[in-house]
Coordinates of N, CA and C in Angstrom, one line a residue:
Chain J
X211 N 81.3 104.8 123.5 CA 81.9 104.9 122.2 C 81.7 103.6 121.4
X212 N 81.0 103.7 120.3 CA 80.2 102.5 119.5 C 81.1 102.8 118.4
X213 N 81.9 103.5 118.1 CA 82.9 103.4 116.8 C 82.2 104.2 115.7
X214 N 82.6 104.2 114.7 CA 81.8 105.0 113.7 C 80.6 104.2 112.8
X215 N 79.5 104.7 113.2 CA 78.2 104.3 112.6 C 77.8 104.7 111.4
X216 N 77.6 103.7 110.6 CA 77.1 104.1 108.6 C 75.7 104.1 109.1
X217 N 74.7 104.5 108.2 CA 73.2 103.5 108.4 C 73.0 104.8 106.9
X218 N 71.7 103.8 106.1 CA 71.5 102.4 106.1 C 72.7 101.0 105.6
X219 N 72.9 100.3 106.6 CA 73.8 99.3 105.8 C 73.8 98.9 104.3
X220 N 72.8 99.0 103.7 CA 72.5 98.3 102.2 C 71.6 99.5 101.8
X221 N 71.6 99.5 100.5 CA 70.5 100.4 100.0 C 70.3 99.9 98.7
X222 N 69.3 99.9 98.1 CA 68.9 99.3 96.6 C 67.8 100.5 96.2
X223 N 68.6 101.4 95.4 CA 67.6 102.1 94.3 C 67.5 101.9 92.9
X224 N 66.6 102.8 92.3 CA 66.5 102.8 91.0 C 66.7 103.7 90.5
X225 N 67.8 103.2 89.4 CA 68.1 104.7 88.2 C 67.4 106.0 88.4
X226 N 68.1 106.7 88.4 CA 67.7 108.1 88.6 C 66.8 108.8 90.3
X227 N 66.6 107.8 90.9 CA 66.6 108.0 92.3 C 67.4 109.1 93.0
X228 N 67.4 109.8 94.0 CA 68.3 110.4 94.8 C 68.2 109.4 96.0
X229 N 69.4 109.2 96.8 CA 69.3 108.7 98.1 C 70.5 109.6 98.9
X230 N 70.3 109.3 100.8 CA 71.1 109.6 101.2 C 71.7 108.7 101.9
X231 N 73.3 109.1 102.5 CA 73.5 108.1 103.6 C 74.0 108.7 105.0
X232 N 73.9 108.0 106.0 CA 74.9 109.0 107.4 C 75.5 108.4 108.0
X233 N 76.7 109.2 108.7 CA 77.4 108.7 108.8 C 77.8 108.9 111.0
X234 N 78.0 108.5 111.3 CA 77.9 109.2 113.1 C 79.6 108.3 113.6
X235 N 80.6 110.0 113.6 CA 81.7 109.3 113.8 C 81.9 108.9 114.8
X236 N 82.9 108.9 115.3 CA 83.2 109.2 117.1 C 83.4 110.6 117.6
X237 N 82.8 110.2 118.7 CA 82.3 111.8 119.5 C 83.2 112.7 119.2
X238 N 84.5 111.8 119.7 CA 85.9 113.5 119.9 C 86.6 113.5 119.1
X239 N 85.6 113.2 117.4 CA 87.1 112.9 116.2 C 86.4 114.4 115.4
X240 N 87.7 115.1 115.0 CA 87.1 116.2 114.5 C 87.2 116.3 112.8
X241 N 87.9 115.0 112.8 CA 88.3 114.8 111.6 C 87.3 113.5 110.8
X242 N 86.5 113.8 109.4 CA 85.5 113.0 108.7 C 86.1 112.7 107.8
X243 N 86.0 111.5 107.1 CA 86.5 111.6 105.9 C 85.0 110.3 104.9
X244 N 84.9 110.3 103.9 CA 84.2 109.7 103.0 C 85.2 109.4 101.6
X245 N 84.8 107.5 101.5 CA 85.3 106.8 100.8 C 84.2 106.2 100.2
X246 N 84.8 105.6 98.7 CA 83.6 104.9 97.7 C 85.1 103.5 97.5
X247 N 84.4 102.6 97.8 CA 85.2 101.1 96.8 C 84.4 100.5 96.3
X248 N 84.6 100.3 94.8 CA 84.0 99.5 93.8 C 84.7 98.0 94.1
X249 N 84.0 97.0 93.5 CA 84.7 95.4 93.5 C 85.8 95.6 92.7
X250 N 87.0 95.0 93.9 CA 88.3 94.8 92.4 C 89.0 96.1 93.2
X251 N 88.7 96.9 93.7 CA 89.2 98.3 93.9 C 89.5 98.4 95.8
X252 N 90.3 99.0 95.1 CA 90.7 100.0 97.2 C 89.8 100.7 97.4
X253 N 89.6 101.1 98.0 CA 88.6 102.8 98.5 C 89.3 103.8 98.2
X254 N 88.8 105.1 97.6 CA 89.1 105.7 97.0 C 88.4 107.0 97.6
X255 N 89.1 107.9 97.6 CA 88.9 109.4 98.3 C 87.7 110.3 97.8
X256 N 87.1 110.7 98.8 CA 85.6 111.1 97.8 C 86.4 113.0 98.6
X257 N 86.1 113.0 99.9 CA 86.3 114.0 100.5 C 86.1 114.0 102.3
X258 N 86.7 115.1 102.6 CA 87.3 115.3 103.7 C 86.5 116.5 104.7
X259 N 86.4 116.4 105.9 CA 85.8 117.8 106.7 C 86.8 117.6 108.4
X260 N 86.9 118.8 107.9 CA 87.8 118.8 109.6 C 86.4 120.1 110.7
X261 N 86.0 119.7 111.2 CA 84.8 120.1 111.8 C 83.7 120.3 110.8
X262 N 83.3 121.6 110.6 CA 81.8 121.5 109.7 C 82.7 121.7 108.1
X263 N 83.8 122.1 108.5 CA 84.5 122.4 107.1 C 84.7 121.6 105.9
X264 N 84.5 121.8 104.6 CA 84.6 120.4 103.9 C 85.9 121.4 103.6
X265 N 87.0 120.5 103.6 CA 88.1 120.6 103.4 C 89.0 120.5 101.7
X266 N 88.4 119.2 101.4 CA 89.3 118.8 100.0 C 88.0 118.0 99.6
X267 N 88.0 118.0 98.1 CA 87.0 117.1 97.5 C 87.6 116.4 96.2
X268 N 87.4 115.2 95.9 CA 87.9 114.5 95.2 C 87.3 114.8 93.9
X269 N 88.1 114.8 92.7 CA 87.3 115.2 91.1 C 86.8 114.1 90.9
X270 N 86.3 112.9 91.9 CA 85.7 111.7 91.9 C 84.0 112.4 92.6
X271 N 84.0 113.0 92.9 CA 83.0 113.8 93.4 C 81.9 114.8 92.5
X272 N 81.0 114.5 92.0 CA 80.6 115.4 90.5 C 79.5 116.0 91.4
X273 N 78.9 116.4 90.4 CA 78.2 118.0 90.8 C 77.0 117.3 91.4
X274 N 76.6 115.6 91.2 CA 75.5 114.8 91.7 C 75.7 114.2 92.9
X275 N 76.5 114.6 93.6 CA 77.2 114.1 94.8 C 77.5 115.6 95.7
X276 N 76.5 115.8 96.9 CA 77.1 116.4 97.8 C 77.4 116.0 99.3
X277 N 78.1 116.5 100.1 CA 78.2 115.9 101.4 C 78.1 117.6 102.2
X278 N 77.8 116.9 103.2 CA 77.5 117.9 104.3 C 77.7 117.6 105.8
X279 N 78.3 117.9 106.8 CA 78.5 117.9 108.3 C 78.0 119.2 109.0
X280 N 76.8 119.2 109.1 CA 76.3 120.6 109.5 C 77.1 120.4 111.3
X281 N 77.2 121.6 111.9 CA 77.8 122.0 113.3 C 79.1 120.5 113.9
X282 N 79.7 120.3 112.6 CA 81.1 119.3 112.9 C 80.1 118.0 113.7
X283 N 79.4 117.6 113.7 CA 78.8 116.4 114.0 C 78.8 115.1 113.3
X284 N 77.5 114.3 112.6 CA 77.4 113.6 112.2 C 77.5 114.6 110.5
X285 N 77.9 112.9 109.4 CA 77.8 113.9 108.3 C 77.1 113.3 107.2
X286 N 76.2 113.7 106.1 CA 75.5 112.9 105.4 C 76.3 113.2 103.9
X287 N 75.8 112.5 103.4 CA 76.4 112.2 101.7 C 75.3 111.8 100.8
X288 N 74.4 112.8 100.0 CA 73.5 112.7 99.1 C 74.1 112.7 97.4
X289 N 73.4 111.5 97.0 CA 74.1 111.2 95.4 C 72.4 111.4 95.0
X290 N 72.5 112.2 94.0 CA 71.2 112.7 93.0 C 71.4 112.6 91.7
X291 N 70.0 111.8 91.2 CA 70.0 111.2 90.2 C 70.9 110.0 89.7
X292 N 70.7 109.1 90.2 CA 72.1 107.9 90.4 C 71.5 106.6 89.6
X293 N 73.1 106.9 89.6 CA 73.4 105.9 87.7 C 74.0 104.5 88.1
X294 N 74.0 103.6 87.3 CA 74.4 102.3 87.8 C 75.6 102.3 88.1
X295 N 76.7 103.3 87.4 CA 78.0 103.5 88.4 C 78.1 103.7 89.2
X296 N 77.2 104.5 89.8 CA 77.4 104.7 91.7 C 77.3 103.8 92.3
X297 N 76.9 102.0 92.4 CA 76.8 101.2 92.7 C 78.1 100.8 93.3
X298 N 78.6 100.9 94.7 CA 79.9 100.9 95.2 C 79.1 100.7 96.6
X299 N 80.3 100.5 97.2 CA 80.5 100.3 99.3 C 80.9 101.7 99.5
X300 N 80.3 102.5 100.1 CA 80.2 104.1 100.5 C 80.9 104.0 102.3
X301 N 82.4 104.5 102.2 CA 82.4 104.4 103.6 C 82.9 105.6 104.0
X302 N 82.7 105.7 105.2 CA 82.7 106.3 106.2 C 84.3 106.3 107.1
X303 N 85.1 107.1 107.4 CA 86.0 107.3 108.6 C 86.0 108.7 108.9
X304 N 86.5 108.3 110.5 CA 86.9 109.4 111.4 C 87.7 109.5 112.4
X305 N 88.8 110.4 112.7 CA 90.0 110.7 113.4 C 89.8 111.7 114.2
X306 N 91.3 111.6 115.0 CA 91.1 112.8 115.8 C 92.5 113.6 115.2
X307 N 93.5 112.5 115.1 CA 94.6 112.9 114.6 C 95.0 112.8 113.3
X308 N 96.0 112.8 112.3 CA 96.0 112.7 110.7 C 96.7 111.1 111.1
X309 N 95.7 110.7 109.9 CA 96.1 108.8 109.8 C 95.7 107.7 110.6
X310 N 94.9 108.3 111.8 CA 94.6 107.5 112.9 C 93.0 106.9 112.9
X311 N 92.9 107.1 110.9 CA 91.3 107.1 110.9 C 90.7 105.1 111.6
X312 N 89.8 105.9 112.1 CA 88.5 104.4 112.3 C 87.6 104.6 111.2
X313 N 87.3 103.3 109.9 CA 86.5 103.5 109.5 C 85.2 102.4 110.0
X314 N 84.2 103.1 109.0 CA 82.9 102.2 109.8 C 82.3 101.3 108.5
X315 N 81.1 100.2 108.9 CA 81.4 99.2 108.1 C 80.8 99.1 106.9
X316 N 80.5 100.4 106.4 CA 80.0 100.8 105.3 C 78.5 101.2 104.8
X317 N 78.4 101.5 103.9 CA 76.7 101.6 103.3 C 76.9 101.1 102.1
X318 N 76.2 100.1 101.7 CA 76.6 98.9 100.3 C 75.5 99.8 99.4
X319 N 75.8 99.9 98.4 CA 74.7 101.1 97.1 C 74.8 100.3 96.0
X320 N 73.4 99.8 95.5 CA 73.0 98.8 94.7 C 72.2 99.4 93.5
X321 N 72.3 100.3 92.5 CA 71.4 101.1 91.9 C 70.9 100.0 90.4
X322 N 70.2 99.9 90.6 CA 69.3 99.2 89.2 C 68.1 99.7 88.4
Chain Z
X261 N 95.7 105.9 86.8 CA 96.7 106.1 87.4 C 96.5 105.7 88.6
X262 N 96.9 104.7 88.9 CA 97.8 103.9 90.0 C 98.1 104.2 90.6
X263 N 98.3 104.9 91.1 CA 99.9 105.3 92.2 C 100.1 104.4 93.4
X264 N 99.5 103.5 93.8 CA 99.7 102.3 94.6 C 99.2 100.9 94.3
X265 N 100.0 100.3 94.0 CA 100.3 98.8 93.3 C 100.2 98.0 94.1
X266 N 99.5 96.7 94.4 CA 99.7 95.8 94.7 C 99.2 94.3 93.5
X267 N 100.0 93.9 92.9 CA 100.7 93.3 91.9 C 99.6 91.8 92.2
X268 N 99.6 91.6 92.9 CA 99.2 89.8 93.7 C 97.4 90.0 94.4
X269 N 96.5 89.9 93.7 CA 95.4 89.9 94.0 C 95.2 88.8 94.9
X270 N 96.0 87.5 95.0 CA 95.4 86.7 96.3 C 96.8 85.7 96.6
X271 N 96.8 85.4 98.0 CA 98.2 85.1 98.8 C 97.6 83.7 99.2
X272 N 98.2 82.3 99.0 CA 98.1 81.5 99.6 C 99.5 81.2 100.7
X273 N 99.1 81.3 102.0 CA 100.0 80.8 102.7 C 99.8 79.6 103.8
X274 N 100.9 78.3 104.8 CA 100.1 77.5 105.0 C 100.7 78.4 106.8
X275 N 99.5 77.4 107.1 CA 99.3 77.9 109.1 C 100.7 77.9 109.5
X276 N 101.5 79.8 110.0 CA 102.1 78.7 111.0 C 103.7 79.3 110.3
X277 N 103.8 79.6 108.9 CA 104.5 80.4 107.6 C 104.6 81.4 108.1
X278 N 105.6 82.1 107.4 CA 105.7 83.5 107.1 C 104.4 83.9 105.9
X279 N 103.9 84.8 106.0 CA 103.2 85.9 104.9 C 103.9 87.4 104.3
X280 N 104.2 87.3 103.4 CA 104.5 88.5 102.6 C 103.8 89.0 101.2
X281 N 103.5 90.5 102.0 CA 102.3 91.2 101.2 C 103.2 92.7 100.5
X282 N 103.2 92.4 99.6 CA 104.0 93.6 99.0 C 103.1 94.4 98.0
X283 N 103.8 95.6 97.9 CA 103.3 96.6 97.8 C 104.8 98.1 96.9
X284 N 103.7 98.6 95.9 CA 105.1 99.5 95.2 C 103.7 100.3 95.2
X285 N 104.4 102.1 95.0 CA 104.2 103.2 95.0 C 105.1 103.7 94.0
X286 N 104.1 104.8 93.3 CA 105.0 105.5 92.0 C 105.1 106.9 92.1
X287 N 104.4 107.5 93.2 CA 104.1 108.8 93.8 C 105.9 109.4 94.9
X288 N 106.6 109.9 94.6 CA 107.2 110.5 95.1 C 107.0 111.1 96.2
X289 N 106.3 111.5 96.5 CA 105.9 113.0 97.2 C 105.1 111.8 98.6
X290 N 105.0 110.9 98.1 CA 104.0 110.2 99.8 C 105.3 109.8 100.6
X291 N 105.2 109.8 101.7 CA 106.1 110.2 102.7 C 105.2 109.3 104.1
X292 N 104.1 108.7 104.2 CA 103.6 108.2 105.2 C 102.7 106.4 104.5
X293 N 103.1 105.6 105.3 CA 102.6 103.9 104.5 C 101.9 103.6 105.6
X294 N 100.9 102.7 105.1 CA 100.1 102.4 106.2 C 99.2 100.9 105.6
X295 N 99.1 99.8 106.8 CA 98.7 98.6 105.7 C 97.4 99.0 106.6
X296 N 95.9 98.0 106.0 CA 94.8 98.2 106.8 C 94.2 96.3 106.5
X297 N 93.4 96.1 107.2 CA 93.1 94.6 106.9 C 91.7 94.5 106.5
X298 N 90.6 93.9 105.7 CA 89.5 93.7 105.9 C 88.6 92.9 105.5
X299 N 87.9 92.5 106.3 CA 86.8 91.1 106.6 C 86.0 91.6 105.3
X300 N 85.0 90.6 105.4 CA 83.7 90.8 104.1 C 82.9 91.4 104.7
X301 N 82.0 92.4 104.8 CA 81.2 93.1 105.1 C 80.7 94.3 106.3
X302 N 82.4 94.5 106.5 CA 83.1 95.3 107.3 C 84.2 96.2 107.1
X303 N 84.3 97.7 107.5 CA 85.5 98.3 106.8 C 87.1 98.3 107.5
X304 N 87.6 98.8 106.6 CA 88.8 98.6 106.6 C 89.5 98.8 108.3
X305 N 90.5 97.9 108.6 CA 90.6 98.5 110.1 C 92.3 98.0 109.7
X306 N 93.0 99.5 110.7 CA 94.1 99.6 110.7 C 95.3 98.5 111.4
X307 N 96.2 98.0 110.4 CA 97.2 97.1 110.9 C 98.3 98.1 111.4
X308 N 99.1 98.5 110.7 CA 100.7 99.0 111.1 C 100.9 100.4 109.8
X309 N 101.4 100.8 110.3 CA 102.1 102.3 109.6 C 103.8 102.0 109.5
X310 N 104.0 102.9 109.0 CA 105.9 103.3 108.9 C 105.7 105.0 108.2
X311 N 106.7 105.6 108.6 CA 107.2 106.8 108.3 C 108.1 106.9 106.9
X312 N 108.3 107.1 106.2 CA 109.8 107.6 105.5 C 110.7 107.2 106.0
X313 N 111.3 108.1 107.2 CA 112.2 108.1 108.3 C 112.8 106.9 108.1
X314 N 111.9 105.6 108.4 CA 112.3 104.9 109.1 C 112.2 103.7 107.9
X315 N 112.9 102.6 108.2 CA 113.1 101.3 106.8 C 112.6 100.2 107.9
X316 N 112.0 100.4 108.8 CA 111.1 99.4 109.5 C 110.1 99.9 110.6
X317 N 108.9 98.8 111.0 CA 108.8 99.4 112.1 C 107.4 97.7 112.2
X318 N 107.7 97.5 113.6 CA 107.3 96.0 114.4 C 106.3 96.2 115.2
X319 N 105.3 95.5 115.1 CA 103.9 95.2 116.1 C 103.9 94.0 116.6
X320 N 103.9 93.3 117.2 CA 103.8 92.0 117.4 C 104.0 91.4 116.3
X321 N 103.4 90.1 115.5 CA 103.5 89.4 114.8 C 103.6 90.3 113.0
X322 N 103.0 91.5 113.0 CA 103.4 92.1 112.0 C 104.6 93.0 112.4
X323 N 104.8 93.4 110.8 CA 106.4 93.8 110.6 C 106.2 94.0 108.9
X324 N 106.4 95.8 108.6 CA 106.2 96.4 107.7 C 107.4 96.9 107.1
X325 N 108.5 96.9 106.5 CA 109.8 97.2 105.7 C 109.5 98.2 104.6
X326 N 110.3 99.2 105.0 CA 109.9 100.3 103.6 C 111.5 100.5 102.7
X327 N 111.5 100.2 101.6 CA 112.6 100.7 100.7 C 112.0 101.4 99.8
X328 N 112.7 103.0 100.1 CA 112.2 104.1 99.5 C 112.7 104.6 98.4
X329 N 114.1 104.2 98.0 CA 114.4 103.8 96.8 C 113.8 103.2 95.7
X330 N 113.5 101.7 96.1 CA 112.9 101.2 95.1 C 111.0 101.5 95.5
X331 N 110.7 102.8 95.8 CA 109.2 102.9 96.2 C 108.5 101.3 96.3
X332 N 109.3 100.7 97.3 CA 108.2 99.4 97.8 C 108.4 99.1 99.2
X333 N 107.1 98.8 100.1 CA 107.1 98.3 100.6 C 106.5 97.0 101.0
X334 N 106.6 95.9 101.9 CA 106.1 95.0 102.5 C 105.5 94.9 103.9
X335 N 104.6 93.6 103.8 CA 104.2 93.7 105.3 C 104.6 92.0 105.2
X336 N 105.0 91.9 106.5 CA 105.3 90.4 107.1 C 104.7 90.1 108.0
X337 N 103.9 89.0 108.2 CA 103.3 88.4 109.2 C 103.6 86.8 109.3
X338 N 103.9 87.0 110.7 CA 104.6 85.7 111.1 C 104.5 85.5 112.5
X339 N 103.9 84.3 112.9 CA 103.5 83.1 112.0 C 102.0 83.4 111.8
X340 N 101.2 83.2 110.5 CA 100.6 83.2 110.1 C 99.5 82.2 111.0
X341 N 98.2 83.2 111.0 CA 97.0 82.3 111.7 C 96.0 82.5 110.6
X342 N 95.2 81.6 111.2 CA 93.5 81.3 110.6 C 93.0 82.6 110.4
X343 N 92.8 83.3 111.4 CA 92.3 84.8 111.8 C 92.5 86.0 110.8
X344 N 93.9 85.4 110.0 CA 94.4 86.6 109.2 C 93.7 86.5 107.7
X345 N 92.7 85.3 107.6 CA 92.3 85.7 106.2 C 91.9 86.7 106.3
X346 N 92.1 87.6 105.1 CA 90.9 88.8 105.2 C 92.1 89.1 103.6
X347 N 90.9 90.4 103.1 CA 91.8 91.3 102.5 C 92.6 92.5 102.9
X348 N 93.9 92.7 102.6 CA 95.0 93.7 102.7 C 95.2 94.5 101.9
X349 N 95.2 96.0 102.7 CA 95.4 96.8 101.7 C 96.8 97.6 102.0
X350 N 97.0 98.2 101.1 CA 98.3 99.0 101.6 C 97.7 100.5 101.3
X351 N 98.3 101.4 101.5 CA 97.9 103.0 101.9 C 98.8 103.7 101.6
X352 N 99.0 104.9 101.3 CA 100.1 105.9 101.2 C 99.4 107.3 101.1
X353 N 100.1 108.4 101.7 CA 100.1 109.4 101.9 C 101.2 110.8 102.2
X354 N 101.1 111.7 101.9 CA 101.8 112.6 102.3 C 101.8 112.8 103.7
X355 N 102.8 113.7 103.7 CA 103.0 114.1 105.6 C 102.1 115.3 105.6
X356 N 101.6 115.4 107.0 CA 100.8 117.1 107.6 C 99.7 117.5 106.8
X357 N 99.5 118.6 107.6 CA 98.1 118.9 107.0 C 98.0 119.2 105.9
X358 N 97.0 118.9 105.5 CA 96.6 119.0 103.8 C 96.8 117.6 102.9
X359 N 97.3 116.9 103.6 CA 97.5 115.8 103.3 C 97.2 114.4 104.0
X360 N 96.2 114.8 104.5 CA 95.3 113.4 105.2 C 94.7 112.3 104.4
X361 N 94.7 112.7 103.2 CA 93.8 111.9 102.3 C 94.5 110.6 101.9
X362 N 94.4 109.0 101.8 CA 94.6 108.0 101.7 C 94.4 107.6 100.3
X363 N 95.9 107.2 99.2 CA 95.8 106.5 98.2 C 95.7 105.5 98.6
X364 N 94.6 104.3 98.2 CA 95.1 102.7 98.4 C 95.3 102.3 97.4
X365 N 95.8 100.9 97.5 CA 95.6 99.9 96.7 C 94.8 99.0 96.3
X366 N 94.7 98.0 95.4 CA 93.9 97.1 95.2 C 93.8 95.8 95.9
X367 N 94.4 95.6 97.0 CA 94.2 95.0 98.0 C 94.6 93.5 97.6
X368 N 95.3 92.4 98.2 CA 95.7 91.4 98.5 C 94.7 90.6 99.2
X369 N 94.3 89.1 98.5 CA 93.3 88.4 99.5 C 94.4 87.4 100.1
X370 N 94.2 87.1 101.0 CA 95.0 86.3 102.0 C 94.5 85.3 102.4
X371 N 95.0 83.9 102.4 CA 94.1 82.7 102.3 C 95.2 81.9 103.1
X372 N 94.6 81.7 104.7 CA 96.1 80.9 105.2 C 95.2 78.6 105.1
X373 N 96.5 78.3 104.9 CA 96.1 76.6 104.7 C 96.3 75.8 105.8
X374 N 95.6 75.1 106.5 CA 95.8 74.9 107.6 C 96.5 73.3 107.9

């Protein structure tokens, strides 16, 4: 158990680009969750899956943002057509129980 | 909208001190606190929780106080090391399911003087 893995650590696109990121929790956590922190800011709730289920989604989440955990496993997060405000630290946690999240050490999103 | 405050964007304390990291909530309905600590280029990793329930609760050198009254809480750390710079966040949430999701705050930098 390596803890919860982001990859790619950094990403640098350009305006209007799509990228993705993934996220590989811990094996026996059935619980995902996805955070965005801008500088200056906490992390902030994007959305949630308790196995393959996406559970709750943040109205921080627009229609250019989807996430997916296909068979409760690892889970990816595609931002389409991305604007220099999506430029944030994209993270990653996972639990097994409510509150007990591990997060992982992020994916840094650089859009220019 | 805010709903968790932390007032003090950066803490100088000297080696060896007490540290106090305070923290207000305007959200009624959160019922679970939780502080988290974190380095530069790594994510947030969990320090200490408290319940409602309860107007304290002790980990070794931390120690988290909740007055639910005045929606604020604190974190204490004592005595204060080298190790503890990092940034602090504080957390709040509702109880049970459906309410796993984490409000933070804007986090406290912590700077101990040696």
């Amino acid at each position: 158990d390596t803890g919860v893995s982001q990859d790619p650590r950094h990403k640098i696109t350009k305006r209007g680009q799509n990228v993705t990121f993934r996220c590989d929790p811990i094996s026996e956590h059935n619980r995902l969750y996805w955070y965005r922190q801008t500088l200056g800011q906490g992390p902030e709730f994007l959305t949630y899956f308790q196995n393959e289920a996406q559970l709750e989604k943040s109205r921080l989440l627009s229609d250019r943002f989807s996430a997916e955990r296909p068979k409760g496993s690892f889970s990816t997060l595609e931002i389409q057509r991305t604007e220099q405000g999506d430029s944030a630290m994209y993270l990653c946690a996972s639990s097994l129980e409510i509150y007990g999240y591990t997060f992982g050490s992020g994916t840094r999103l650089t859009v220019v | 909208d805010q709903q968790v405050k932390q007032n003090s964007p950066s803490l100088s304390v000297q080696e060896g001190r007490i540290s106090i990291l305070n923290c207000d909530y305007t959200n009624s309905m959160f019922d679970y606190f939780l502080w988290y600590k974190k380095y530069p280029a790594e994510g947030p990793t969990f320090l200490i929780s408290i319940s409602s329930i309860k107007d304290k609760n002790e980990d070794g050198r931390f120690t988290v106080f909740l007055n639910k009254s005045a929606k604020h809480l604190s974190l204490h750390i004592v005595p204060s090391q080298p190790g503890d710079y990092a940034v602090y966040f504080c957390a709040a949430s509702g109880i049970g399911f459906g309410n796993e999701k984490l409000t933070f705050g804007t986090g406290t930098r912590l700077t101990i003087i040696p």
